[in-house]
C-alpha positions as a Python dict, from the first residue, in 0.01 Angstrom:
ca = {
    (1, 'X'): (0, 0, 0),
    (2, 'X'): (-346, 103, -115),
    (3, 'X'): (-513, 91, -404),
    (4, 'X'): (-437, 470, -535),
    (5, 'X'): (-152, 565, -323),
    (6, 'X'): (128, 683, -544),
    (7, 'X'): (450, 512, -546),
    (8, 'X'): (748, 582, -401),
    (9, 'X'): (910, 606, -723),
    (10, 'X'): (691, 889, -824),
    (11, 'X'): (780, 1062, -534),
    (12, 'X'): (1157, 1028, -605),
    (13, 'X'): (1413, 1356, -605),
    (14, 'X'): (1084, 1543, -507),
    (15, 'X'): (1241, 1805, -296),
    (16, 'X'): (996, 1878, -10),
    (17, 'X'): (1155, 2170, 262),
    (18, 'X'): (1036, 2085, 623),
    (19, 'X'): (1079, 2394, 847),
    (20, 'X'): (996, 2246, 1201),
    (21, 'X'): (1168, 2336, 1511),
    (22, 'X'): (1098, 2028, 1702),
    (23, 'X'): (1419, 1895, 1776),
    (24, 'X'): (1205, 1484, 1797),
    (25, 'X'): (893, 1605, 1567),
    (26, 'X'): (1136, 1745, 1224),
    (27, 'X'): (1393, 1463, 1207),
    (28, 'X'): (1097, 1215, 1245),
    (29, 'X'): (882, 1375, 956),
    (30, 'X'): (1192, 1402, 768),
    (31, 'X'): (1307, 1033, 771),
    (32, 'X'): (929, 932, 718),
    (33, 'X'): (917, 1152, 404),
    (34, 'X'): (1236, 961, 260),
    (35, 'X'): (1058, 612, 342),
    (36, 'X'): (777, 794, 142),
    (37, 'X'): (995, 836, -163),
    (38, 'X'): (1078, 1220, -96),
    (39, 'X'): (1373, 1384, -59),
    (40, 'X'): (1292, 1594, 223),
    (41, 'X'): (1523, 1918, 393),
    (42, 'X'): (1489, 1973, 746),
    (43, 'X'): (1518, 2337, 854),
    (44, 'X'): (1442, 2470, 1224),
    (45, 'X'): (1437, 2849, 1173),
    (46, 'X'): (1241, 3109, 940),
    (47, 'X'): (1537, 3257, 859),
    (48, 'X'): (1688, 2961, 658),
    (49, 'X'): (1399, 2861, 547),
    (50, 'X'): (1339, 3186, 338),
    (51, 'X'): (1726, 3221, 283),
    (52, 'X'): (1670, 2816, 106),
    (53, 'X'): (1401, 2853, -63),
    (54, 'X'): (1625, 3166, -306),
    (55, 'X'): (1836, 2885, -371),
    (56, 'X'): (1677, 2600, -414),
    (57, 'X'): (1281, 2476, -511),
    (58, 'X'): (1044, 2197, -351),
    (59, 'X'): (782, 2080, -517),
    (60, 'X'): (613, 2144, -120),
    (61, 'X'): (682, 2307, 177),
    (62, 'X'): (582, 2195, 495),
    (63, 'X'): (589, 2452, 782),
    (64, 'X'): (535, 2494, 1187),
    (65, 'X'): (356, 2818, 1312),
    (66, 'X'): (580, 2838, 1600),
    (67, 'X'): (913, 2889, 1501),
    (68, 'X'): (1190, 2988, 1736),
    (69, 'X'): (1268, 3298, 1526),
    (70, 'X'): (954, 3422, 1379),
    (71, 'X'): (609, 3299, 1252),
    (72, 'X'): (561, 3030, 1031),
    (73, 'X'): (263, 3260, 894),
    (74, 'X'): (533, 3539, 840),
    (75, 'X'): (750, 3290, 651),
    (76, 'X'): (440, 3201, 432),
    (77, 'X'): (325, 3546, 350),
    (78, 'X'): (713, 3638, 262),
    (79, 'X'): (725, 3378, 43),
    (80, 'X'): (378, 3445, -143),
    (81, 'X'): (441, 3800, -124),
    (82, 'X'): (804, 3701, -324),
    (83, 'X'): (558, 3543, -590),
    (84, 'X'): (621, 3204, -446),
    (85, 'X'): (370, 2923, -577),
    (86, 'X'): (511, 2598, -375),
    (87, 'X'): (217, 2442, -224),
    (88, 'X'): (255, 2519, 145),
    (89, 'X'): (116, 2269, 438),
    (90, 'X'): (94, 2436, 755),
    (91, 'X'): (178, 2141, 1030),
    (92, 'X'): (59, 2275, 1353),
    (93, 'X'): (5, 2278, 1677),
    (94, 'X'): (-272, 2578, 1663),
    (95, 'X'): (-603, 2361, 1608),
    (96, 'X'): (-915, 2675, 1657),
    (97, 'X'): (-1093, 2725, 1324),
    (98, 'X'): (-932, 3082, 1356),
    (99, 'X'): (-586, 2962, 1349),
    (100, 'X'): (-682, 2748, 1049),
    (101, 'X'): (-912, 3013, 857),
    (102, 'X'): (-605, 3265, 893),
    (103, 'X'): (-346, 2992, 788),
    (104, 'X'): (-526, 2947, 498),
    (105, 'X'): (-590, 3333, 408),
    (106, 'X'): (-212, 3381, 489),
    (107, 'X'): (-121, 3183, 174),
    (108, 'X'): (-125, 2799, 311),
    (109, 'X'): (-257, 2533, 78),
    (110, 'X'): (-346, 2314, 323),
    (111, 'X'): (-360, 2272, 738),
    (112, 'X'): (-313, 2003, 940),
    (113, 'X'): (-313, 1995, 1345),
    (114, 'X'): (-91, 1813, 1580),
    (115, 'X'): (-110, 1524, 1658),
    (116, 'X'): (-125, 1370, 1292),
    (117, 'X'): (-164, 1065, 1087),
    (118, 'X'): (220, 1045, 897),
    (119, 'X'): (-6, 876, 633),
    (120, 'X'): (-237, 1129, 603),
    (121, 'X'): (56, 1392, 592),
    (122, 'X'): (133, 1192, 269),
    (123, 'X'): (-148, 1143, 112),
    (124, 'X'): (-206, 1591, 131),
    (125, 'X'): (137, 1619, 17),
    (126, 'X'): (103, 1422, -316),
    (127, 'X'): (-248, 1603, -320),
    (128, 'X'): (-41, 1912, -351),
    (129, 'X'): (246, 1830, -546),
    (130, 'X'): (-47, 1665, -759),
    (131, 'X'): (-297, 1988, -825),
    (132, 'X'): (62, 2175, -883),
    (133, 'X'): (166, 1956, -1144),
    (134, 'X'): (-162, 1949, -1307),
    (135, 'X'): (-186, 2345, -1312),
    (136, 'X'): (190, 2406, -1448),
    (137, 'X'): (374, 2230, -1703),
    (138, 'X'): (422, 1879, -1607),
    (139, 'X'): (588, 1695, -1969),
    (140, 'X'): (975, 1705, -1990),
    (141, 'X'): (1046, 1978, -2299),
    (142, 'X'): (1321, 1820, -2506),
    (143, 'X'): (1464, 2061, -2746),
    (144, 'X'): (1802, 1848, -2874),
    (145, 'X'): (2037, 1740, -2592),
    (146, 'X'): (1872, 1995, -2336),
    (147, 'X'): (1578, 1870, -2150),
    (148, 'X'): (1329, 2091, -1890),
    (149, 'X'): (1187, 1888, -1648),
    (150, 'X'): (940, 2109, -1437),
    (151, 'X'): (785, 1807, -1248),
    (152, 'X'): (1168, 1809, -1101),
    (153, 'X'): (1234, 2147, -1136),
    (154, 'X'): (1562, 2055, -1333),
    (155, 'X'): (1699, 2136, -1679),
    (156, 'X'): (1985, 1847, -1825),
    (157, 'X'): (2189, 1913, -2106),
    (158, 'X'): (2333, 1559, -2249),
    (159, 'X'): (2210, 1417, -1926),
    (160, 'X'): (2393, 1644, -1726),
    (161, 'X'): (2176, 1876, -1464),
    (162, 'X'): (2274, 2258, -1544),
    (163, 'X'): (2216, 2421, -1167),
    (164, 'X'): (1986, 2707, -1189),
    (165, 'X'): (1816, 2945, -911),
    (166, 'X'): (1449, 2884, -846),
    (167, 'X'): (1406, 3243, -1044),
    (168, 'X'): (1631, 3105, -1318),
    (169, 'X'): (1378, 2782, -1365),
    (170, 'X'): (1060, 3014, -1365),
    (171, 'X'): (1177, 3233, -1625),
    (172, 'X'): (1302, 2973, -1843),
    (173, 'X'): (926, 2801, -1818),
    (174, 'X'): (758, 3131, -1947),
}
């Protein structure tokens, strides 16, 4: 493990969505994020993926251009357009510096072009989750037996996690 690379401990119930239609490439990334320490959700379709991410939060998203159902870029600017923050990371085949200067304008947070480095694909990902944490609230709020964890994106009450909708959890951290 190197000197600075997080551990996989930190990484732990770190919900990261992975919309990839690659029926070899998304179960690989997804069983390399949980040797990572993530807790990764594979998804192969736009459609779920936006239909998820109402449900549930990731501290990261990591999304495919070409999708069997629509862009990956029209699943990005949905969800920025819905006020979304989750860092995206576009994981593509599309390698011009077009592709990647509109990726980025679309709403991505970062870009990265097939054929990858899984350890590089890391090493963004806890950049991400990383700048996140450090521009929102990252302490656990403790108010009696209720505690708001926003690094988790999870609110306990005597221990126990109260479900909430991702729109739930963002008004409660205003």
């Amino acid at each position: 493990m190197a000197r600075n690379e997080p551990h996989a401990e930190d990484r732990r119930n770190l919900a990261v969505l992975v919309v990839e239609d690659d029926e070899k490439l998304g179960p690989l990334v997804e069983r390399g994020l949980a040797r990572a320490g993530f807790a990764p959700w594979l998804l192969g379709t736009g459609r779920d993926a936006l239909e998820t991410t109402l449900a549930q939060r990731f501290a990261a998203i990591v999304l495919d251009i070409g999708l069997p159902d629509t862009s990956g870029l029209d699943v990005c600017r949905t969800l920025r357009d819905r006020g979304d923050i989750t860092p995206i990371l576009v994981l593509t085949a599309a390698s011009s510096v077009p592709d990647r200067v509109l990726g980025l304008n679309t709403g991505a947070d970062d870009y990265m072009v097939k054929p990858f480095a899984f350890d590089e694909l890391v090493a963004r990902l806890d950049a991400l989750v990383r700048r996140r944490l450090k521009v929102g609230y990252s302490e656990v709020v403790t108010v009696g037996d209720l505690e708001i964890d926003p690094r988790r994106n999870q609110v306990r009450r005597a221990g126990v996690v109260i479900p909430l909708r991702p729109q739930e959890f963002r008004v409660l951290m205003v």
